[in-house]
Structures are given as C-alpha cells and as structure tokens.
Short mmCIF file of C-alpha atoms in Angstrom, two decimals:
data_model
loop_
_atom_site.label_atom_id
_atom_site.label_comp_id
_atom_site.label_asym_id
_atom_site.label_seq_id
_atom_site.Cartn_x
_atom_site.Cartn_y
_atom_site.Cartn_z
CA MET C 1 61.16 192.26 -173.90
CA SER C 2 64.71 191.12 -175.18
CA ILE C 3 65.03 189.35 -178.61
CA ILE C 4 65.91 186.26 -177.08
CA SER C 5 61.89 186.60 -174.96
CA LEU C 6 60.93 187.39 -178.47
CA LYS C 7 62.26 184.54 -179.64
CA SER C 8 60.67 182.01 -177.27
CA SER C 9 57.67 183.46 -177.87
CA PHE C 10 57.60 183.11 -181.20
CA ILE C 11 58.70 179.23 -181.11
CA ALA C 12 55.57 178.86 -178.52
CA SER C 13 53.84 180.02 -180.59
CA PHE C 14 54.08 177.43 -183.35
CA SER C 15 55.62 174.68 -181.22
CA VAL C 16 51.65 173.65 -181.16
CA TYR C 17 52.19 171.80 -184.84
CA ALA C 18 54.36 168.76 -183.16
CA GLU C 19 50.84 167.87 -181.19
CA ARG C 20 49.17 164.40 -182.85
CA ASN C 21 45.97 165.87 -182.68
CA VAL C 22 46.89 169.11 -184.91
CA ILE C 23 49.13 166.54 -187.41
CA ARG C 24 45.99 163.98 -187.51
CA LEU C 25 43.77 167.02 -189.11
CA PHE C 26 46.32 167.17 -191.62
CA LEU C 27 45.52 163.79 -192.93
CA LEU C 28 41.91 164.16 -192.35
CA GLY C 29 42.29 167.75 -194.46
CA PHE C 30 43.19 165.97 -196.68
CA SER C 31 40.67 163.61 -197.85
CA ALA C 32 38.23 166.78 -196.92
CA GLY C 33 39.74 168.54 -199.67
CA LEU C 34 40.00 166.56 -202.42
CA PRO C 35 36.59 165.52 -203.63
CA ILE C 36 35.31 169.48 -203.92
CA LEU C 37 36.83 170.43 -206.87
CA LEU C 38 36.18 167.06 -208.38
CA VAL C 39 32.54 168.30 -209.11
CA PHE C 40 33.92 172.20 -209.32
CA SER C 41 36.56 173.68 -210.97
CA SER C 42 38.18 170.47 -212.70
CA LEU C 43 34.67 169.24 -213.61
CA SER C 44 34.51 172.40 -215.17
CA PHE C 45 37.92 172.14 -217.51
CA TRP C 46 36.79 168.98 -218.27
CA LEU C 47 33.03 169.89 -219.15
CA ARG C 48 34.41 173.13 -221.41
CA GLU C 49 37.20 170.81 -222.92
CA ALA C 50 34.43 168.63 -224.01
CA GLY C 51 32.52 171.53 -225.56
CA VAL C 52 29.72 172.23 -223.05
CA ASP C 53 29.22 175.86 -223.23
CA ARG C 54 29.90 178.05 -220.20
CA SER C 55 25.86 178.87 -218.96
CA THR C 56 25.60 175.31 -218.45
CA ILE C 57 28.91 174.68 -216.94
CA GLY C 58 27.81 177.66 -214.42
CA TYR C 59 24.23 175.71 -213.88
CA MET C 60 26.10 172.83 -213.45
CA SER C 61 28.28 174.26 -210.19
CA TRP C 62 25.05 174.00 -208.53
CA VAL C 63 25.29 170.20 -206.99
CA ALA C 64 27.66 171.89 -204.72
CA LEU C 65 24.95 173.70 -203.20
CA ALA C 66 24.88 170.28 -200.93
CA TYR C 67 27.80 171.85 -199.14
CA GLY C 68 25.22 174.68 -198.52
CA PHE C 69 22.50 172.61 -197.46
CA LYS C 70 24.52 169.99 -194.86
CA TRP C 71 22.69 171.18 -192.14
CA ILE C 72 19.41 169.12 -192.89
CA TRP C 73 21.12 165.85 -192.00
CA SER C 74 23.96 167.01 -189.69
CA PRO C 75 21.75 166.15 -186.93
CA ALA C 76 21.52 162.71 -187.67
CA ILE C 77 25.40 162.73 -187.84
CA ASP C 78 25.51 163.84 -183.56
CA LYS C 79 22.43 161.79 -182.88
CA ILE C 80 22.36 158.37 -184.58
CA PRO C 81 25.01 156.18 -184.67
CA VAL C 82 25.79 154.04 -187.71
CA PRO C 83 24.60 150.37 -187.13
CA ILE C 84 27.41 147.73 -186.54
CA LEU C 85 30.23 150.14 -187.73
CA SER C 86 29.46 152.35 -184.54
CA ALA C 87 29.98 149.71 -182.02
CA ILE C 88 33.82 148.65 -183.85
CA LEU C 89 34.66 152.27 -184.21
CA GLY C 90 32.72 154.58 -182.25
CA ARG C 91 30.31 157.41 -183.24
CA ARG C 92 32.44 159.63 -185.17
CA ARG C 93 34.70 157.85 -186.87
CA SER C 94 32.08 154.94 -188.28
CA TRP C 95 29.90 157.94 -189.75
CA LEU C 96 33.92 158.68 -191.09
CA PHE C 97 34.54 155.32 -192.66
CA LEU C 98 30.63 155.12 -194.54
CA THR C 99 31.13 158.39 -195.98
CA GLN C 100 34.60 157.91 -197.02
CA LEU C 101 33.59 154.81 -198.84
CA CYS C 102 30.54 156.14 -200.76
CA LEU C 103 33.11 158.76 -201.91
CA ILE C 104 35.17 156.20 -203.32
CA ILE C 105 32.16 154.72 -205.35
CA SER C 106 30.82 158.03 -206.20
CA ILE C 107 34.12 159.51 -207.58
CA CYS C 108 34.42 156.22 -209.94
CA ALA C 109 30.79 156.78 -210.96
CA MET C 110 32.50 160.14 -212.46
CA ALA C 111 35.15 158.70 -213.85
CA LEU C 112 32.59 156.37 -215.98
CA ILE C 113 31.01 158.77 -217.37
CA ASP C 114 31.97 160.69 -220.65
CA PRO C 115 30.14 163.98 -220.70
CA GLN C 116 29.59 164.33 -224.67
CA VAL C 117 28.14 161.03 -224.87
CA ASP C 118 25.64 160.93 -221.20
CA LEU C 119 25.59 164.90 -219.75
CA TYR C 120 22.63 164.28 -217.99
CA LEU C 121 24.05 161.77 -215.88
CA VAL C 122 27.15 164.18 -215.31
CA PRO C 123 25.36 166.40 -212.15
CA ILE C 124 23.84 162.91 -210.75
CA ALA C 125 27.27 161.59 -210.28
CA ALA C 126 29.02 164.65 -209.26
CA LEU C 127 25.66 165.61 -206.48
CA ALA C 128 26.73 162.39 -205.16
CA VAL C 129 30.23 162.64 -204.75
CA ALA C 130 29.18 166.31 -202.96
CA PHE C 131 26.37 164.94 -200.56
CA PHE C 132 29.21 162.36 -199.08
CA SER C 133 31.80 165.34 -199.15
CA ALA C 134 29.38 167.45 -197.28
CA THR C 135 28.58 164.96 -194.64
CA GLN C 136 32.75 163.74 -194.58
CA ASP C 137 33.28 167.50 -193.59
CA ILE C 138 30.38 167.25 -191.02
CA VAL C 139 32.00 164.60 -189.34
CA ILE C 140 35.91 166.18 -189.90
CA ASP C 141 34.53 169.33 -188.09
CA ALA C 142 32.93 167.74 -185.38
CA PHE C 143 36.03 164.94 -184.64
CA ARG C 144 38.47 168.06 -185.35
CA ILE C 145 36.22 170.51 -182.41
CA GLU C 146 35.79 167.80 -180.16
CA SER C 147 39.90 166.05 -180.37
CA GLY C 148 41.32 169.65 -179.42
CA ASN C 149 41.44 172.03 -176.70
CA ASN C 150 40.43 175.86 -177.50
CA LYS C 151 44.46 176.64 -177.59
CA GLN C 152 44.71 173.63 -180.38
CA GLN C 153 41.83 174.73 -182.58
CA ALA C 154 43.71 177.55 -184.71
CA ALA C 155 46.77 174.95 -185.25
CA MET C 156 44.52 172.09 -185.89
CA ALA C 157 42.52 174.37 -188.30
CA ALA C 158 46.18 175.43 -190.14
CA THR C 159 46.77 171.60 -190.49
CA TYR C 160 43.53 170.66 -191.86
CA GLN C 161 43.75 173.41 -194.13
CA ILE C 162 47.02 172.96 -195.31
CA GLY C 163 45.81 169.16 -195.76
CA TYR C 164 43.10 170.49 -197.59
CA ARG C 165 44.49 172.50 -200.01
CA LEU C 166 47.26 170.01 -201.06
CA ALA C 167 44.47 167.94 -201.90
CA MET C 168 42.59 170.83 -203.78
CA ILE C 169 45.86 171.41 -205.35
CA VAL C 170 46.34 167.38 -206.31
CA ALA C 171 42.43 167.55 -207.10
CA SER C 172 43.12 170.34 -209.55
CA ALA C 173 46.49 170.38 -210.81
CA GLY C 174 46.83 166.84 -210.33
CA VAL C 175 43.82 165.80 -212.53
CA LEU C 176 45.05 168.26 -215.16
CA LEU C 177 48.59 166.70 -214.81
CA LEU C 178 47.61 163.54 -215.18
CA ALA C 179 45.10 164.12 -217.76
CA SER C 180 47.77 166.02 -219.92
CA ALA C 181 49.96 162.55 -219.88
CA PHE C 182 47.30 159.99 -220.32
CA GLU C 183 45.97 162.24 -223.42
CA SER C 184 46.32 160.12 -226.92
CA THR C 185 44.98 163.02 -229.01
CA ASP C 186 45.64 166.51 -229.48
CA GLY C 187 41.53 167.09 -229.01
CA TYR C 188 39.19 166.01 -226.11
CA ASP C 189 39.85 162.51 -224.68
CA TYR C 190 37.27 161.21 -222.44
CA LEU C 191 39.61 158.30 -221.75
CA ALA C 192 42.40 160.41 -220.29
CA TRP C 193 40.12 162.01 -217.73
CA GLN C 194 38.59 158.53 -216.85
CA LYS C 195 41.81 157.38 -215.92
CA ALA C 196 42.45 160.83 -213.57
CA TYR C 197 39.42 160.69 -211.78
CA LEU C 198 39.69 157.14 -211.23
CA THR C 199 43.61 157.74 -209.66
CA MET C 200 41.53 160.21 -207.39
CA ALA C 201 39.04 157.83 -205.89
CA ILE C 202 42.09 155.78 -204.95
CA LEU C 203 43.66 158.35 -202.88
CA MET C 204 40.94 158.92 -200.75
CA LEU C 205 42.15 155.71 -199.72
CA VAL C 206 44.13 158.54 -197.49
CA GLY C 207 41.54 159.27 -195.31
CA LEU C 208 39.83 156.10 -194.90
CA LEU C 209 43.27 154.33 -193.06
CA THR C 210 43.42 157.69 -191.05
CA THR C 211 40.38 157.20 -189.54
CA LEU C 212 40.88 153.40 -188.79
CA PHE C 213 44.21 154.23 -186.72
CA SER C 214 42.66 157.68 -185.02
CA PRO C 215 41.06 157.09 -181.79
CA GLU C 216 37.30 158.16 -181.45
CA PRO C 217 37.23 161.63 -179.53
CA GLU C 218 36.48 161.04 -175.60
CA SER C 219 33.94 163.76 -175.12
CA SER C 220 31.72 162.25 -178.56
CA VAL C 221 31.51 158.88 -176.91
CA VAL C 222 29.89 160.18 -173.64
CA ASN C 223 27.73 162.73 -175.07
CA ASP C 224 26.09 160.92 -177.94
CA ASP C 225 25.49 158.18 -175.47
CA VAL C 226 23.31 160.98 -173.26
CA LYS C 227 21.61 162.72 -176.56
CA PHE C 228 20.61 159.43 -178.01
CA ASN C 229 19.40 157.75 -174.91
CA LYS C 230 17.58 161.15 -173.95
CA ASP C 231 15.91 161.76 -177.70
CA LYS C 232 13.79 157.82 -177.26
CA LYS C 233 11.52 159.19 -174.73
CA THR C 234 10.94 162.62 -176.82
CA SER C 235 8.19 162.85 -179.42
CA PHE C 236 8.82 162.79 -183.31
CA ILE C 237 8.34 166.93 -182.82
CA GLY C 238 10.81 167.05 -179.95
CA SER C 239 13.07 165.28 -181.74
CA LEU C 240 12.77 167.74 -184.24
CA HIS C 241 12.94 170.90 -182.08
CA ASN C 242 16.12 169.21 -180.63
CA ALA C 243 17.76 168.70 -183.33
CA TYR C 244 17.41 171.90 -185.38
CA ILE C 245 15.69 174.98 -183.31
CA THR C 246 17.58 174.03 -180.01
CA PRO C 247 21.23 174.50 -181.57
CA LEU C 248 20.22 177.66 -183.51
CA LEU C 249 18.48 178.97 -180.12
CA GLU C 250 21.64 178.21 -178.27
CA ILE C 251 23.82 180.57 -180.79
CA VAL C 252 21.49 183.02 -180.76
CA SER C 253 21.00 183.06 -176.52
CA ARG C 254 24.90 183.48 -176.68
CA TYR C 255 25.29 186.15 -179.29
CA LYS C 256 21.87 188.17 -178.88
CA TRP C 257 22.16 190.95 -181.52
CA HIS C 258 25.58 190.24 -182.72
CA ALA C 259 24.20 187.03 -184.34
CA LEU C 260 22.59 189.37 -187.61
CA VAL C 261 26.35 190.85 -188.03
CA LEU C 262 27.62 186.79 -187.26
CA ILE C 263 25.32 185.79 -190.35
CA ILE C 264 26.50 188.53 -192.64
CA LEU C 265 30.26 187.84 -192.44
CA ILE C 266 29.63 184.21 -192.57
CA ALA C 267 27.21 184.04 -195.20
CA THR C 268 29.48 186.40 -197.46
CA TYR C 269 33.22 185.52 -196.29
CA ARG C 270 33.67 182.96 -199.67
CA VAL C 271 31.23 184.91 -201.86
CA SER C 272 34.50 186.41 -204.09
CA ASP C 273 36.31 183.09 -204.18
CA ILE C 274 33.48 180.92 -205.18
CA VAL C 275 31.74 183.41 -207.88
CA MET C 276 34.74 183.76 -209.33
CA GLY C 277 36.36 180.35 -208.55
CA VAL C 278 33.18 178.60 -210.87
CA MET C 279 34.69 180.43 -213.82
CA ALA C 280 38.24 180.30 -213.24
CA ASN C 281 39.40 177.46 -215.04
CA VAL C 282 36.89 177.89 -218.01
CA PHE C 283 39.24 181.37 -218.25
CA TYR C 284 42.33 179.66 -218.39
CA VAL C 285 40.82 177.46 -221.27
CA ASP C 286 39.57 180.74 -223.09
CA MET C 287 42.40 182.51 -222.34
CA GLY C 288 44.50 179.54 -224.03
CA TYR C 289 46.55 178.34 -221.07
CA THR C 290 47.08 173.85 -221.54
CA LYS C 291 46.09 171.88 -218.79
CA SER C 292 50.10 171.23 -217.92
CA ASP C 293 50.34 175.19 -217.73
CA ILE C 294 47.50 175.75 -214.90
CA ALA C 295 49.02 172.48 -213.45
CA ILE C 296 52.47 173.66 -212.81
CA ALA C 297 51.45 176.86 -211.78
CA SER C 298 49.08 175.76 -209.11
CA LYS C 299 51.40 172.87 -208.10
CA THR C 300 54.57 174.79 -207.81
CA TYR C 301 54.01 178.55 -207.20
CA GLY C 302 50.38 177.95 -205.90
CA LEU C 303 51.27 174.88 -203.68
CA ILE C 304 54.16 176.95 -201.85
CA LEU C 305 52.24 179.89 -200.81
CA THR C 306 49.00 177.98 -199.80
CA LEU C 307 50.81 176.08 -197.70
CA THR C 308 52.83 179.58 -196.71
CA GLY C 309 49.30 181.31 -195.56
CA ALA C 310 48.09 178.77 -194.07
CA LEU C 311 50.74 178.36 -191.50
CA LEU C 312 51.22 182.12 -191.28
CA ALA C 313 47.61 182.37 -190.23
CA GLY C 314 47.55 179.86 -187.80
CA GLY C 315 50.10 181.44 -185.97
CA LEU C 316 48.90 184.36 -186.31
CA VAL C 317 45.54 183.85 -184.80
CA ASN C 318 47.29 182.52 -181.98
CA LYS C 319 49.32 185.43 -181.36
CA TYR C 320 47.06 188.82 -182.38
CA GLY C 321 43.44 187.43 -182.37
CA VAL C 322 40.94 185.77 -185.21
CA LEU C 323 39.36 188.85 -186.17
CA LYS C 324 42.29 190.98 -187.28
CA ILE C 325 43.21 187.90 -189.44
CA LEU C 326 40.40 187.06 -190.58
CA PHE C 327 39.93 190.88 -191.78
CA ILE C 328 43.64 190.78 -193.25
CA GLY C 329 42.43 187.34 -195.06
CA SER C 330 39.19 189.35 -196.29
CA ILE C 331 40.63 192.55 -198.06
CA LEU C 332 43.62 189.94 -199.47
CA SER C 333 40.63 187.67 -201.11
CA ALA C 334 38.91 190.61 -202.76
CA LEU C 335 42.15 192.06 -204.09
CA THR C 336 43.48 189.36 -205.80
CA ASN C 337 40.40 189.33 -207.88
CA ILE C 338 41.46 192.02 -209.36
CA LEU C 339 44.66 191.06 -210.49
CA PHE C 340 42.88 188.45 -213.00
CA ILE C 341 42.03 191.54 -214.83
CA ALA C 342 45.31 192.14 -215.69
CA LEU C 343 46.11 188.49 -216.93
CA SER C 344 42.74 188.86 -219.06
CA GLN C 345 43.87 191.85 -221.04
CA SER C 346 47.66 190.31 -221.43
CA ASP C 347 48.66 187.84 -223.87
CA HIS C 348 50.17 184.17 -223.21
CA ASN C 349 52.31 185.24 -220.24
CA LEU C 350 53.34 182.61 -217.81
CA THR C 351 55.05 184.26 -215.53
CA LEU C 352 51.96 186.63 -214.93
CA LEU C 353 49.74 183.51 -214.42
CA TYR C 354 52.14 182.18 -212.22
CA THR C 355 52.39 185.29 -210.26
CA VAL C 356 48.68 185.73 -210.03
CA ILE C 357 47.83 182.13 -208.66
CA SER C 358 50.72 182.12 -206.63
CA ILE C 359 49.13 185.49 -205.04
CA ASP C 360 45.62 184.08 -204.87
CA ASN C 361 46.48 180.82 -203.25
CA LEU C 362 48.35 182.98 -200.52
CA SER C 363 45.34 185.02 -199.73
CA ALA C 364 43.43 181.78 -199.67
CA GLY C 365 45.33 179.91 -197.53
CA LEU C 366 45.19 182.66 -194.77
CA ALA C 367 41.63 183.91 -194.83
CA THR C 368 40.59 180.09 -195.27
CA THR C 369 42.48 179.17 -192.12
CA ALA C 370 41.24 182.12 -190.21
CA PHE C 371 38.05 181.64 -191.23
CA ILE C 372 37.63 177.86 -189.91
CA ALA C 373 39.40 179.01 -186.71
CA PHE C 374 36.44 181.61 -186.44
CA LEU C 375 33.34 179.38 -187.24
CA SER C 376 35.33 177.04 -184.44
CA SER C 377 35.18 179.15 -182.17
CA LEU C 378 31.18 179.94 -181.99
CA ALA C 379 30.33 176.25 -182.27
CA SER C 380 29.41 174.84 -178.73
CA LYS C 381 30.50 171.41 -177.34
CA GLU C 382 27.25 170.27 -177.19
CA PHE C 383 25.75 170.98 -180.28
CA THR C 384 29.73 170.38 -182.00
CA ALA C 385 28.55 168.48 -185.68
CA THR C 386 25.06 170.36 -185.85
CA GLN C 387 26.63 174.06 -185.22
CA TYR C 388 29.30 173.72 -187.39
CA ALA C 389 27.07 172.36 -190.02
CA PHE C 390 24.57 175.79 -189.47
CA LEU C 391 27.60 177.78 -189.29
CA SER C 392 29.90 176.23 -192.60
CA SER C 393 26.43 176.17 -194.48
CA ALA C 394 25.95 179.61 -193.92
CA MET C 395 29.32 180.21 -195.59
CA LEU C 396 28.37 178.32 -198.62
CA LEU C 397 24.67 178.47 -199.46
CA PHE C 398 24.60 181.99 -200.87
CA PRO C 399 28.31 181.87 -202.44
CA LYS C 400 27.31 178.53 -203.82
CA PHE C 401 23.65 179.88 -205.39
CA LEU C 402 25.46 182.80 -207.12
CA GLY C 403 27.82 180.83 -208.35
CA GLY C 404 25.42 178.87 -210.93
CA PHE C 405 24.46 182.46 -212.42
CA SER C 406 28.38 182.99 -212.91
CA GLY C 407 28.72 181.54 -216.54
CA VAL C 408 25.75 184.02 -217.60
CA TRP C 409 27.15 187.24 -216.11
CA LEU C 410 31.00 186.33 -217.53
CA GLU C 411 28.79 185.97 -221.12
CA SER C 412 27.46 189.53 -220.21
CA LEU C 413 29.97 191.29 -219.09
CA GLY C 414 32.97 190.05 -220.04
CA TYR C 415 35.78 189.14 -218.02
CA THR C 416 37.10 192.37 -216.92
CA TYR C 417 33.95 193.42 -215.46
CA PHE C 418 33.70 189.91 -213.98
CA PHE C 419 36.66 189.81 -211.89
CA THR C 420 35.33 193.55 -211.03
CA MET C 421 31.89 192.60 -209.84
CA THR C 422 33.78 189.65 -207.80
CA ALA C 423 35.73 191.95 -205.81
CA LEU C 424 33.24 193.89 -204.80
CA LEU C 425 30.94 191.04 -203.47
CA GLY C 426 33.77 191.24 -200.52
CA ILE C 427 33.09 194.98 -198.93
CA PRO C 428 29.91 193.87 -196.92
CA THR C 429 32.34 190.93 -195.93
CA ALA C 430 34.81 193.56 -194.65
CA LEU C 431 32.28 195.91 -192.96
CA ALA C 432 30.83 193.27 -190.98
CA ILE C 433 34.75 192.57 -189.13
CA LEU C 434 35.02 195.92 -188.64
CA TYR C 435 32.14 196.22 -186.78
CA LEU C 436 33.04 193.59 -184.89
CA MET C 437 36.65 194.62 -183.95
CA LYS C 438 35.26 198.27 -182.50
CA GLN C 439 32.84 196.65 -180.53
CA LYS C 440 35.69 194.29 -179.46
CA TRP C 441 33.77 190.92 -179.96
CA HIS C 442 35.06 187.79 -178.94
CA ALA C 443 33.67 184.37 -179.69
#
C-alpha cells in the first residue's frame, strides 16, 4: 500500500469527528463528567483539609455506589415518560433536562454545608448529587447509542470521553484552583470551597443548554411509544420481568457462556483506578502538595494527555478493533499505579508529580474511551438504557465497594504497598481480555 493510500486511510478513520452527533456528545460528556469528582476526589481533598480522618473519607466514597446501582431505576428511564416535559422535549431529552436541573440544585446544597460543622449532612447532599448524576448517565448513554450508527459509536465514545475528562479536570483542578484563589486564610477556609462548588453548579448549564438544543433520537420516539403501550397491558409481575429479567436474558442468550468472562472483565476493568483514586488527593495533601500544585499539574500536562489518549482510542478502536486497545488500556492503567510508589518515596518534586499525573491521564483517556465503546457494542437497541445501565453498573459496583475500604487499607499498609496492591488488582482484567482475544470474540 502506498504512502498516499495510508494517509487517506488514516484521515478517513478520523473524519468521523466532524459529524454533528459526535460533536454533540462532547458537550453531554462534559455534563456527565462534572458531578462525579465533586463527590469523589475533590470532596476527599475538601474533607481532608477540614480535618476529617482518612478512614471516614474512604467510607464517605460509598456515596458513589449510586453509580453501581443505577440499573435499579434504569427501566423507568426506558419506559416511563416525564409528565408534561416528555410531550415537549421527547423521552430522552425530558429525562436529561430534569436530572440536570436536579443536579444543579444538589451541587448547590453541597456547597452550603461546612464539613467541620455538619459532617453528617455531607453524605446526604453528596448522595443526591451521585443519584442524579448516575441518572443523567443512564439517559446520556441511551441517547448516545440511539443517536449514532455503529461506525460513529467509537468516535462518539471518544468525544464523550474528552468532554467527560475535561469536566473532570474542571471538577478537580478547577475546584482546587478556585478554592485556592478564594482563600482568605492560610488554613482551612470553608467559604472558598463553597464558592468553588457554586461555580460548578453554574457550569452544569452547559449540559442543560445542550439538551434543549439537541434533537430527540428517532429510534427513541418510536420504541418508547410501543413499549409503553405494551406495558399497560401486562401485570405488575410481568412488567418487572420485562424491565429487569428480559434485558438480562437477552444478553445471556446472545453471548451464552462468554457472558461469564464478560462479567469478570466488566467488573474489574476500573478497579485499579477507582480504589487508588479515592485516596489520590488525600495522598497529595499528605505529601505536602498544595491545591495549586495539583490543579496546575492536572490542568496542563494531565489535560493534554487525557485528550490525546481519548482521541487515540477513538481512531485506533476504529482501525484495530476494541479488544486490542482495551488490553493496552488495562495494562497502562495498572502500571501507572506503580509510578505513584516513586512519587511517595520522593521529596517534594513537581517534575515527577507532573510526569506521573500526565501518564496516568493518558492511560485513563485511552482505557476509558475504549471501554465505553466496548460496553456500547454489548447493548442491544431494544433495551438500550436498561442494558447499558446494567453493564456500566457492573463496571462500578465492585470497584466502588472496594474503594470504601481504601482508607483502612492505606492506614495499615502505607502508600508503597497500597499502590502495589491497586496495580495487582488489574491482573484479572488483562487475563479476561486475553482470553476473549484468543477466542476471536466480537460483539
């Protein structure tokens, strides 16, 4: 093949990023990525600075289990219209609008609570943010899968992931920079954190406006009416069976015994990142890095490499298939945890900090984008929201549960052994992918 042909093939692989459906997912990805770190790593930093012990911070991360249980209410998103709003906006957009509005209110509620005064209220407000954020994820995932064709899915996953990761940078580095800029004292300043979180609530308007100006997926309009009318004729038990059992049986009937390997892969793919991630900002505080240090490292080097990883994944999955890129992402995600050992054993070293955060973000952008494309390929059009919610919940439930014990493990192991343990947690994932590759499996 000539150089010109190779160049044309390469350009064709990436031209999909210019399509409207793909661009739209960037903005919705931003809306999806903003809330999660407000109840995860940024909250951990805030709580640690407020004097909360590491074990409590670890247990507090369990509010994010809402993302692992979203399959419970996902059938409602597939079947039940939102009164009044559905007639105006359509099934998917009405749910999006409602959850995004509730997210803005919940984030504001978090901002109005001082952990040093009312610590017991923090998990309540954080749980509300996690619940509405998980609900928004259900709708966006269904919207994404129904809006694009199979050739667009990897690119839509990539732009979604770019928007998602950008929002995560804003919700982590941005929050830290804002809290640092608003500080009026050298110690803990609640008002600085309050203003930072209120700013995040305002930024959720990006998603709200995107929802209002986006078209409703055509397949959603047709399928929703059929399913809703059909459900009215079934019994309550029959409705539950259709809502929960039928979508699961449909997956099992398609993949048969391969379903077990898929469950192992899905349940363990993010475990290294998530368990380590609960304590990441706690680690930075304990190592003496300031909010500005972490924010700048994430916003500059980390941001560039996150976008690079996501863009690479979108194009490479299109060219080489999802399993190969998924495997590379799983190896990188585990190995980057080892780099944190070097950081924990060094003195205050900003160059090393930037290097570690950059490589970590590159691997995360690549791995997560490939994984979203992988999960999207598993969901059928008939049960889009429910099946994708099942799959993405399985992705988060086990890692988030283990993450709640991260503070206890850290207290007993120390940072070197803790980071080693989180890296080793990625072994089952790599083995599951290798098995599927050997079997020449495809969705």
